[in-house]
Amino acid sequence: MSKKLYIQTYGCQMNQYDSERIAQVMSRNGYVQTDRIDAADLILLNTCSVRDKAEQKVYSALGSWKEYKDYHEGVIIGVGGCVAQQEGETLLKRVPHLDIVFGTHNIHKLPELVAQVESARARPVEVTFYRDPAYMEDVDGRTQVHGSKAYVTIMQGCNKVCSFCIVPHVRGREVSRPSAKIIAEIETLVVQGVKEVMLLGQNVNSYGKLTPGESGFAELLCRVDAIDGLERIRFTTSHPQDLSPELIEAFANCEHLCEHLHLPVQSGSDSVLARMRRGYTQQEYLDRLMRLRDRCPGVALSSDIIVGFPRESDAEFEQTLELLQSVEYDEIFSFMYSPRPQTVSAKLYDDDVPGDVKRERLKIVQTMQRGITLAKNRQRIGERDEIFVDGPSKLKNGQLMGRTRTNRIVNVVAPEHLVGQMVPVKIISATANSLLGELLWDKFNLESQLEGNRA
Ligand code: SAH
Ligand code: F3S
């Protein structure tokens, strides 16, 4: 009988991809994934330490699994991802019932580590960083595909020096996968029915820069764009400093590249940006956006905002609000600053903006953005668009949900078999969170009839 693997994933898309890879790697050792922790032989926690209290969350999850382990002999518990990388040995010392700690570069080592526990009840820690991208490849390539969308890691790590950010410390320096491997992986995915890929990296714009002879990011996008059968390409995340003219041209020229860019600004104040060591001013950021909007009108924009960075004054905070009003993002993700271990800002500055001021600023940012998003969504009422149907709506009202190329969520009453399909809709109403659409059946029927005639 096959053994069961339960994975709990915290954090970003990168971690979701890593969890898929963990499942794939362990499947070669006879483990089948389960979503029931009480059925698991191997329990893995894939962690994120980017913001706030990440470590406590991990310790508390592990604490809650102790009893399960006490009553189920032979169960193995492991922790991977950024917290594992950061804490290493300490995790094993503090959690006696933990068996394995594996870092962000060590997923390929997992079968070996599990075997060590199984045979010797050893408690291995593996947190080595590699500079050779081979650690990101699986011997038999990508074998597990779920649905019509897929994440594809193109690079890992980050060479930027944003003062608040723990990522370079826990994911290491930038390492790019060879473009030939990326293209081959996407071609395989397409054969297996994938229509949309999300290219992942901490700073995808730097793709290939450190590898002599490798494609740059814009060139990689063009090569992915040429893959037959692939309908949509997305990517995340980009650092504003590296939004190159070539990338802007890719938005204008690559047919399948979706018109959406996540370009985190963090703050609208030049002095805060300098303390954050982001390497651009508000004006430089806006100039780049203007060039992008010029070449790709209608491009949707999203951003990350940090409020309450050390010493952030009311006047500096106001500049973030002004920036939000002038850019009119389609969506933002906003966070209260939290000092992270090893980071420059944690070493240089006291976390001196009081908690209630941070909370208040977060509320102001979110309320303002809600108004902007709602107004933008309302402007779309009456428009025709095409959505890629993901599955049941989060509203749990029997509707399906999909996304436009500009990454707007559209809920729609539609039959289940349209999941995984591109479907034409008309937008009939809007909230700040999503749009409501109605199926353009005529066009849809017409197209399927045409397909039928062609077949
Ligand atoms: N380039 C990365 C950024 C990772 S962190 C990516 O792939 O998304 C994601 C976001 O978390 C950052 O853009 C920032 O807004 C927020 N963040 C990072 N460190 C933070 C900290 N110490 N406190 C609050 N927010 C933080
Ligand atoms: Fe973090 Fe800045 Fe890199 S936010 S991931 S150090 S671009």
Coordinates of C-alpha atoms and ligand atoms in Angstrom, one line a residue:
M1 CA 0.0 0.0 0.0
S2 CA 1.3 3.5 -0.8
K3 CA 2.3 5.8 1.9
K4 CA 0.5 9.1 2.4
L5 CA 2.0 12.6 2.3
Y6 CA 0.3 15.6 3.9
I7 CA 1.7 19.1 3.0
Q8 CA 0.7 22.3 4.7
T9 CA 1.9 25.4 2.7
Y10 CA 2.3 28.9 4.0
G11 CA 3.1 32.0 1.9
C12 CA 3.7 32.9 -1.7
Q13 CA 3.2 31.3 -5.1
M14 CA 6.8 30.2 -5.0
N15 CA 6.0 28.1 -2.0
Q16 CA 2.9 26.6 -3.7
Y17 CA 5.1 25.6 -6.6
D18 CA 7.7 24.1 -4.2
S19 CA 5.0 22.1 -2.5
E20 CA 3.9 20.7 -5.9
R21 CA 7.6 19.8 -6.4
I22 CA 7.8 18.1 -3.0
A23 CA 4.8 16.0 -3.9
Q24 CA 6.3 15.1 -7.2
V25 CA 9.7 14.2 -5.7
M26 CA 8.1 12.1 -2.9
S27 CA 5.8 10.3 -5.4
R28 CA 8.9 8.6 -6.8
N29 CA 9.3 7.1 -3.3
G30 CA 5.8 5.8 -3.2
Y31 CA 4.1 8.7 -1.4
V32 CA 0.7 9.7 -2.5
Q33 CA -0.6 13.1 -1.4
T34 CA -3.6 13.3 0.9
D35 CA -5.5 16.3 2.2
R36 CA -6.2 14.5 5.5
I37 CA -3.6 15.0 8.1
D38 CA -5.0 12.1 10.1
A39 CA -4.2 9.7 7.3
A40 CA -0.6 10.8 6.8
D41 CA 2.6 8.9 7.2
L42 CA 4.7 11.9 6.4
I43 CA 3.6 15.4 7.4
L44 CA 5.5 18.4 5.9
L45 CA 5.2 22.1 6.6
N46 CA 6.4 24.4 3.8
T47 CA 7.0 27.7 5.5
C48 CA 7.3 31.4 4.7
S49 CA 9.1 33.9 6.8
V50 CA 8.6 37.1 4.8
R51 CA 6.4 38.8 7.3
D52 CA 5.5 38.9 11.0
K53 CA 5.5 36.1 13.5
A54 CA 6.2 33.5 10.9
E55 CA 8.3 31.5 13.4
Q56 CA 5.6 31.4 16.1
K57 CA 3.1 30.2 13.5
V58 CA 5.5 27.3 12.6
Y59 CA 6.2 26.4 16.2
S60 CA 2.5 26.4 17.1
A61 CA 1.5 24.2 14.1
L62 CA 4.3 21.7 15.1
G63 CA 3.0 21.8 18.7
S64 CA -0.5 20.9 17.5
W65 CA 0.9 17.8 15.7
K66 CA 2.7 16.4 18.7
E67 CA -0.2 14.4 20.0
Y68 CA -0.9 12.9 16.6
K69 CA 2.7 11.7 16.4
D70 CA 2.5 10.3 19.9
Y71 CA -0.5 8.1 18.9
H72 CA 0.7 7.2 15.3
E73 CA 3.9 5.2 15.4
G74 CA 6.3 5.8 12.6
V75 CA 4.8 9.1 11.4
I76 CA 7.5 11.5 10.1
I77 CA 7.3 15.3 10.5
G78 CA 9.4 17.7 8.5
V79 CA 9.7 21.5 8.1
G80 CA 10.9 23.1 4.8
G81 CA 11.0 26.5 3.2
C82 CA 12.1 29.9 4.5
V83 CA 11.7 29.3 8.2
A84 CA 13.5 26.0 8.0
Q85 CA 16.3 27.8 6.1
Q86 CA 16.4 30.6 8.7
E87 CA 16.1 28.4 11.9
G88 CA 18.0 25.2 10.8
E89 CA 19.2 23.2 13.7
T90 CA 17.3 25.4 16.2
L91 CA 14.0 24.0 15.0
L92 CA 15.1 20.4 15.9
K93 CA 16.4 21.5 19.2
R94 CA 13.2 23.3 20.2
V95 CA 10.8 20.6 18.8
P96 CA 11.8 17.1 20.0
H97 CA 9.1 15.4 17.9
L98 CA 10.4 17.0 14.6
D99 CA 12.4 14.7 12.3
I100 CA 13.6 16.7 9.3
V101 CA 14.5 20.2 8.5
F102 CA 15.1 21.0 4.8
G103 CA 16.0 24.4 3.4
T104 CA 14.8 26.2 0.3
H105 CA 17.4 24.6 -2.0
N106 CA 17.0 21.1 -0.8
I107 CA 13.7 19.7 -2.1
H108 CA 15.6 17.2 -4.3
K109 CA 17.3 15.8 -1.1
L110 CA 14.0 15.1 0.6
P111 CA 13.6 11.4 -0.4
E112 CA 17.1 10.8 1.0
L113 CA 16.3 12.6 4.2
V114 CA 13.1 10.7 4.7
A115 CA 14.9 7.4 4.0
Q116 CA 17.5 8.3 6.7
V117 CA 14.6 8.8 9.3
E118 CA 12.9 5.6 8.2
S119 CA 16.0 3.5 8.5
A120 CA 17.8 5.0 11.4
R121 CA 15.4 7.3 13.0
A122 CA 18.1 10.0 12.4
R123 CA 17.1 13.7 12.5
P124 CA 18.7 15.3 9.5
V125 CA 19.1 19.0 8.8
E126 CA 19.8 20.0 5.2
V127 CA 20.0 23.7 4.5
T128 CA 22.8 24.0 1.9
F129 CA 22.6 26.7 -0.7
Y130 CA 23.6 25.9 -4.3
R131 CA 24.8 28.2 -7.1
D132 CA 24.3 25.6 -9.8
P133 CA 20.7 25.7 -10.9
A134 CA 20.6 21.9 -11.3
Y135 CA 19.1 21.6 -7.8
M136 CA 15.9 23.0 -9.3
E137 CA 15.5 20.1 -11.8
D138 CA 14.0 16.7 -11.3
V139 CA 15.6 13.7 -12.9
D140 CA 12.5 12.8 -14.8
G141 CA 11.3 16.3 -15.4
R142 CA 7.8 17.6 -14.4
T143 CA 5.4 14.7 -14.1
Q144 CA 2.5 16.1 -12.0
V145 CA 0.1 18.5 -13.6
H146 CA -3.1 19.7 -12.0
G147 CA -5.7 21.4 -14.2
S148 CA -5.1 23.9 -17.0
K149 CA -2.9 26.4 -15.1
A150 CA 0.7 25.8 -13.9
Y151 CA 3.4 27.6 -12.0
V152 CA 6.9 27.4 -13.5
T153 CA 9.9 28.6 -11.5
I154 CA 12.4 30.3 -13.8
M155 CA 14.8 31.6 -11.1
Q156 CA 15.2 31.6 -7.4
G157 CA 16.8 34.0 -4.9
C158 CA 17.4 37.7 -5.1
N159 CA 20.4 39.9 -5.4
K160 CA 18.6 43.1 -4.3
V161 CA 19.2 44.7 -1.0
C162 CA 15.8 45.9 0.1
S163 CA 16.5 46.7 3.7
F164 CA 13.2 45.2 5.1
C165 CA 13.4 41.9 3.2
I166 CA 14.5 38.5 4.5
V167 CA 14.1 36.8 1.1
P168 CA 17.8 37.1 0.0
H169 CA 18.8 35.5 3.4
V170 CA 16.5 32.6 3.1
R171 CA 16.3 31.9 -0.6
G172 CA 19.9 32.8 -1.4
R173 CA 21.5 34.6 -4.3
E174 CA 19.9 34.8 -7.7
V175 CA 20.1 31.5 -9.7
S176 CA 18.4 31.2 -13.1
R177 CA 17.2 27.9 -14.6
P178 CA 18.5 27.2 -18.1
S179 CA 16.0 28.5 -20.6
A180 CA 16.1 25.2 -22.5
K181 CA 14.8 23.4 -19.4
I182 CA 12.1 26.1 -18.9
I183 CA 10.9 25.9 -22.5
A184 CA 10.9 22.1 -22.4
E185 CA 8.9 22.0 -19.2
I186 CA 6.3 24.4 -20.6
E187 CA 6.0 22.4 -23.8
T188 CA 5.4 19.3 -21.8
L189 CA 2.8 21.1 -19.7
V190 CA 1.0 22.3 -22.8
V191 CA 0.8 18.7 -24.2
Q192 CA -0.8 17.7 -20.8
G193 CA -3.5 20.4 -21.3
V194 CA -2.0 23.5 -19.6
K195 CA -3.2 26.7 -21.2
E196 CA -1.8 29.3 -18.8
V197 CA 1.6 29.5 -17.1
M198 CA 2.8 31.8 -14.3
L199 CA 6.5 32.3 -14.5
L200 CA 7.9 32.6 -11.0
G201 CA 10.9 34.3 -9.4
Q202 CA 11.6 36.8 -6.7
N203 CA 12.8 39.2 -9.3
V204 CA 12.1 37.8 -12.7
N205 CA 13.4 40.8 -14.6
S206 CA 16.9 39.8 -13.6
Y207 CA 16.4 36.4 -15.2
G208 CA 19.6 35.2 -17.0
K209 CA 21.7 38.2 -16.3
L210 CA 24.3 36.3 -14.3
T211 CA 24.5 33.4 -16.8
P212 CA 26.7 34.1 -19.8
G213 CA 25.0 33.4 -23.1
E214 CA 21.5 32.9 -21.5
S215 CA 18.4 34.7 -22.7
G216 CA 17.3 37.8 -20.8
F217 CA 13.8 37.9 -19.4
A218 CA 12.2 39.7 -22.3
E219 CA 13.7 37.2 -24.7
L220 CA 12.6 34.3 -22.6
L221 CA 9.1 35.7 -22.7
C222 CA 9.2 35.9 -26.5
R223 CA 10.3 32.3 -26.6
V224 CA 7.5 31.1 -24.3
D225 CA 5.1 33.2 -26.3
A226 CA 6.0 31.2 -29.4
I227 CA 5.1 27.8 -27.8
D228 CA 2.2 26.4 -29.8
G229 CA -1.0 25.8 -27.8
L230 CA -0.1 28.1 -24.8
E231 CA -2.8 30.7 -24.4
R232 CA -1.8 32.9 -21.5
I233 CA 1.5 33.9 -19.9
R234 CA 1.8 35.7 -16.6
F235 CA 4.8 36.3 -14.4
T236 CA 5.7 37.6 -10.9
T237 CA 7.5 39.4 -9.3
S238 CA 9.3 42.4 -10.9
H239 CA 11.5 45.0 -9.2
P240 CA 10.7 48.5 -10.6
Q241 CA 14.4 49.2 -11.1
D242 CA 14.7 46.5 -13.7
L243 CA 11.5 47.2 -15.7
S244 CA 13.6 47.4 -18.9
P245 CA 12.6 48.9 -22.3
E246 CA 12.8 45.3 -23.7
L247 CA 10.2 44.1 -21.1
I248 CA 7.9 47.0 -22.0
E249 CA 8.2 46.0 -25.6
A250 CA 7.4 42.4 -24.7
F251 CA 4.1 43.7 -23.3
A252 CA 3.4 45.4 -26.6
N253 CA 4.5 42.5 -28.8
C254 CA 3.9 39.1 -27.1
E255 CA 0.5 37.9 -28.1
H256 CA -0.1 35.6 -25.1
L257 CA 1.5 37.8 -22.4
C258 CA -1.4 39.0 -20.2
E259 CA -1.8 42.7 -19.8
H260 CA -1.1 42.8 -16.1
L261 CA 2.0 43.8 -14.2
H262 CA 2.7 43.4 -10.5
L263 CA 5.2 46.1 -9.8
P264 CA 5.6 46.6 -6.0
V265 CA 6.3 50.2 -5.1
Q266 CA 6.3 49.8 -1.3
S267 CA 6.1 53.5 -0.6
G268 CA 5.4 56.8 -2.3
S269 CA 8.0 58.7 -0.3
D270 CA 11.5 59.2 -1.7
S271 CA 13.0 59.3 1.8
V272 CA 11.3 56.1 2.9
L273 CA 12.3 54.5 -0.4
A274 CA 15.9 55.5 0.3
R275 CA 15.7 53.9 3.8
M276 CA 14.2 50.8 2.2
R277 CA 17.1 50.8 -0.3
R278 CA 14.8 50.3 -3.2
G279 CA 17.0 52.1 -5.7
Y280 CA 14.4 54.3 -7.3
T281 CA 12.5 57.5 -6.6
Q282 CA 8.7 58.0 -6.9
Q283 CA 9.3 60.0 -10.1
E284 CA 11.5 57.3 -11.7
Y285 CA 8.8 54.7 -10.8
L286 CA 6.0 56.8 -12.3
D287 CA 8.1 57.5 -15.5
R288 CA 8.5 53.7 -16.0
L289 CA 4.8 53.1 -15.6
M290 CA 4.1 55.9 -18.0
R291 CA 6.3 54.3 -20.7
L292 CA 4.6 51.0 -20.0
R293 CA 1.1 52.5 -20.3
D294 CA 2.1 54.2 -23.4
R295 CA 3.2 51.0 -25.1
C296 CA 0.4 48.8 -23.6
P297 CA -2.7 50.9 -23.0
G298 CA -5.1 49.3 -20.6
V299 CA -2.4 47.3 -18.8
A300 CA -3.6 46.4 -15.3
L301 CA -1.3 47.3 -12.4
S302 CA -0.9 45.9 -9.0
S303 CA 1.5 46.7 -6.2
D304 CA 2.7 45.9 -2.6
I305 CA 2.7 48.7 0.0
I306 CA 4.4 48.6 3.4
V307 CA 3.0 51.1 6.0
G308 CA 4.8 52.0 9.2
F309 CA 8.4 51.5 8.0
P310 CA 10.7 52.8 10.7
R311 CA 10.5 56.6 11.1
E312 CA 7.7 56.9 8.6
S313 CA 6.2 60.3 9.3
D314 CA 2.6 61.5 8.5
A315 CA 4.0 63.5 5.6
E316 CA 5.8 60.5 4.2
F317 CA 2.7 58.4 4.6
E318 CA 0.7 61.0 2.8
Q319 CA 3.0 60.6 -0.2
T320 CA 2.0 57.0 -0.5
L321 CA -1.6 58.0 -0.5
E322 CA -0.9 60.5 -3.3
L323 CA 0.9 57.9 -5.3
L324 CA -2.0 55.5 -4.9
Q325 CA -4.4 58.2 -6.2
S326 CA -2.2 59.1 -9.1
V327 CA -1.4 55.6 -10.3
E328 CA -4.9 54.1 -9.7
Y329 CA -3.8 50.5 -9.3
D330 CA -6.2 47.8 -10.0
E331 CA -5.2 46.0 -6.9
I332 CA -2.7 46.3 -4.0
F333 CA -1.4 44.1 -1.2
S334 CA -0.7 46.1 1.8
F335 CA 1.3 45.2 4.9
M336 CA 2.4 46.6 8.2
Y337 CA 6.1 46.7 8.6
S338 CA 7.6 44.0 10.8
P339 CA 11.3 43.7 11.5
R340 CA 12.7 40.5 10.2
P341 CA 15.8 38.7 11.4
Q342 CA 19.1 39.4 9.7
T343 CA 17.7 42.4 7.7
V344 CA 19.4 45.8 7.4
S345 CA 16.3 47.7 8.6
A346 CA 16.0 45.6 11.7
K347 CA 19.6 46.3 12.5
L348 CA 19.7 50.0 11.7
Y349 CA 16.3 51.2 12.9
D350 CA 14.0 50.8 15.9
D351 CA 10.6 49.6 14.9
D352 CA 9.4 53.0 16.1
V353 CA 6.0 53.5 14.4
P354 CA 3.5 52.4 17.1
G355 CA 1.2 49.5 16.3
D356 CA -2.0 51.5 16.4
V357 CA -0.5 54.1 14.0
K358 CA 0.5 51.2 11.6
R359 CA -3.0 49.7 11.9
E360 CA -4.6 53.1 11.2
R361 CA -2.4 53.7 8.2
L362 CA -3.1 50.2 6.8
K363 CA -6.8 50.9 7.2
I364 CA -6.6 54.2 5.4
V365 CA -4.6 52.6 2.5
Q366 CA -7.0 49.8 2.2
T367 CA -10.1 52.0 2.3
M368 CA -8.7 54.3 -0.3
Q369 CA -7.7 51.4 -2.6
R370 CA -11.1 49.8 -2.2
G371 CA -12.7 53.0 -3.5
I372 CA -10.2 53.1 -6.5
T373 CA -10.7 49.4 -7.3
L374 CA -14.5 49.7 -7.1
A375 CA -14.6 52.7 -9.4
K376 CA -12.3 50.9 -11.9
N377 CA -14.4 47.8 -11.7
R378 CA -17.6 49.8 -12.3
Q379 CA -16.2 51.3 -15.4
R380 CA -16.0 47.8 -16.8
I381 CA -19.8 47.3 -16.6
G382 CA -21.1 46.7 -20.1
E383 CA -17.7 45.6 -21.5
R384 CA -17.1 42.3 -23.2
D385 CA -14.1 40.3 -22.2
E386 CA -12.8 36.7 -22.1
I387 CA -12.2 34.8 -18.9
F388 CA -10.3 31.7 -18.3
V389 CA -12.5 29.7 -16.0
D390 CA -10.7 28.5 -12.8
G391 CA -13.5 26.6 -11.0
P392 CA -16.2 27.2 -8.4
S393 CA -16.6 30.8 -7.3
K394 CA -15.3 31.7 -3.8
L395 CA -18.7 33.1 -3.2
K396 CA -19.9 29.5 -2.9
N397 CA -23.1 30.4 -4.7
G398 CA -23.0 27.9 -7.5
Q399 CA -21.3 30.3 -9.9
L400 CA -18.0 29.7 -11.6
M401 CA -15.1 32.1 -11.4
G402 CA -12.5 33.0 -13.9
R403 CA -10.0 35.7 -14.7
T404 CA -9.6 38.2 -17.5
R405 CA -6.2 38.7 -19.1
T406 CA -6.0 41.8 -16.8
N407 CA -6.4 39.5 -13.8
R408 CA -9.8 40.7 -12.8
I409 CA -12.0 38.0 -11.1
V410 CA -15.3 37.5 -12.9
N411 CA -18.0 35.3 -11.4
V412 CA -20.5 33.8 -13.8
V413 CA -23.4 31.4 -13.9
A414 CA -22.1 28.7 -16.2
P415 CA -22.1 24.9 -16.5
E416 CA -19.3 23.0 -14.8
H417 CA -17.8 21.7 -18.1
L418 CA -16.5 25.2 -18.9
V419 CA -13.8 24.9 -16.1
G420 CA -10.5 25.1 -17.8
Q421 CA -11.9 26.9 -20.9
M422 CA -11.6 30.4 -22.3
V423 CA -15.1 31.8 -22.2
P424 CA -16.5 35.1 -23.6
V425 CA -18.5 37.2 -21.0
K426 CA -20.3 40.5 -20.7
I427 CA -19.7 42.4 -17.4
I428 CA -23.0 43.2 -15.8
S429 CA -22.1 44.4 -12.3
A430 CA -19.2 45.1 -10.0
T431 CA -18.0 45.1 -6.4
A432 CA -14.5 46.0 -5.1
N433 CA -13.6 42.3 -5.0
S434 CA -14.9 41.0 -8.3
L435 CA -17.0 41.5 -11.4
L436 CA -20.2 39.7 -12.2
G437 CA -20.4 38.5 -15.8
E438 CA -22.9 36.8 -18.0
L439 CA -22.0 34.2 -20.6
L440 CA -22.1 35.3 -24.2
W441 CA -23.6 32.1 -25.2
D442 CA -24.2 33.1 -28.8
K443 CA -20.6 33.6 -29.4
F444 CA -19.6 30.6 -27.4
N445 CA -22.1 28.3 -29.2
L446 CA -21.0 29.7 -32.5
E447 CA -17.4 29.0 -31.8
S448 CA -18.0 25.5 -30.6
Q449 CA -20.1 24.9 -33.7
L450 CA -17.3 26.1 -35.9
E451 CA -14.9 23.8 -34.0
G452 CA -17.4 21.0 -34.7
N453 CA -17.5 21.8 -38.4
R454 CA -13.7 21.9 -38.6
A455 CA -13.3 18.6 -36.8
Ligands
SAH1 N1 10.1 40.1 -4.8 C1 9.3 39.3 -3.9 C2 9.0 40.1 -2.7 C3 8.8 39.2 -1.6 S1 8.1 39.8 -0.2 C4 8.2 38.6 -4.5 O1 8.4 37.7 -5.2 O2 7.0 38.9 -4.2 C5 6.5 40.3 -0.7 C6 6.0 41.6 -0.1 O3 6.0 41.4 1.3 C7 7.0 42.7 -0.4 O4 6.8 43.3 -1.7 C8 6.7 43.6 0.7 O5 5.6 44.5 0.4 C9 6.2 42.7 1.8 N2 7.3 42.6 2.9 C10 8.5 42.1 2.8 N3 9.2 42.2 3.9 C11 8.4 42.8 4.8 C12 8.5 43.3 6.1 N4 9.6 43.1 6.8 N5 7.5 43.9 6.7 C13 6.3 44.1 6.0 N6 6.1 43.7 4.7 C14 7.2 43.1 4.1
F3S2 FE1 12.9 41.2 -1.3 FE2 13.6 43.3 -2.6 FE3 14.4 41.0 -3.5 S1 11.6 42.9 -1.7 S2 12.8 39.6 -2.8 S3 15.0 41.9 -1.6 S4 13.6 42.7 -4.7

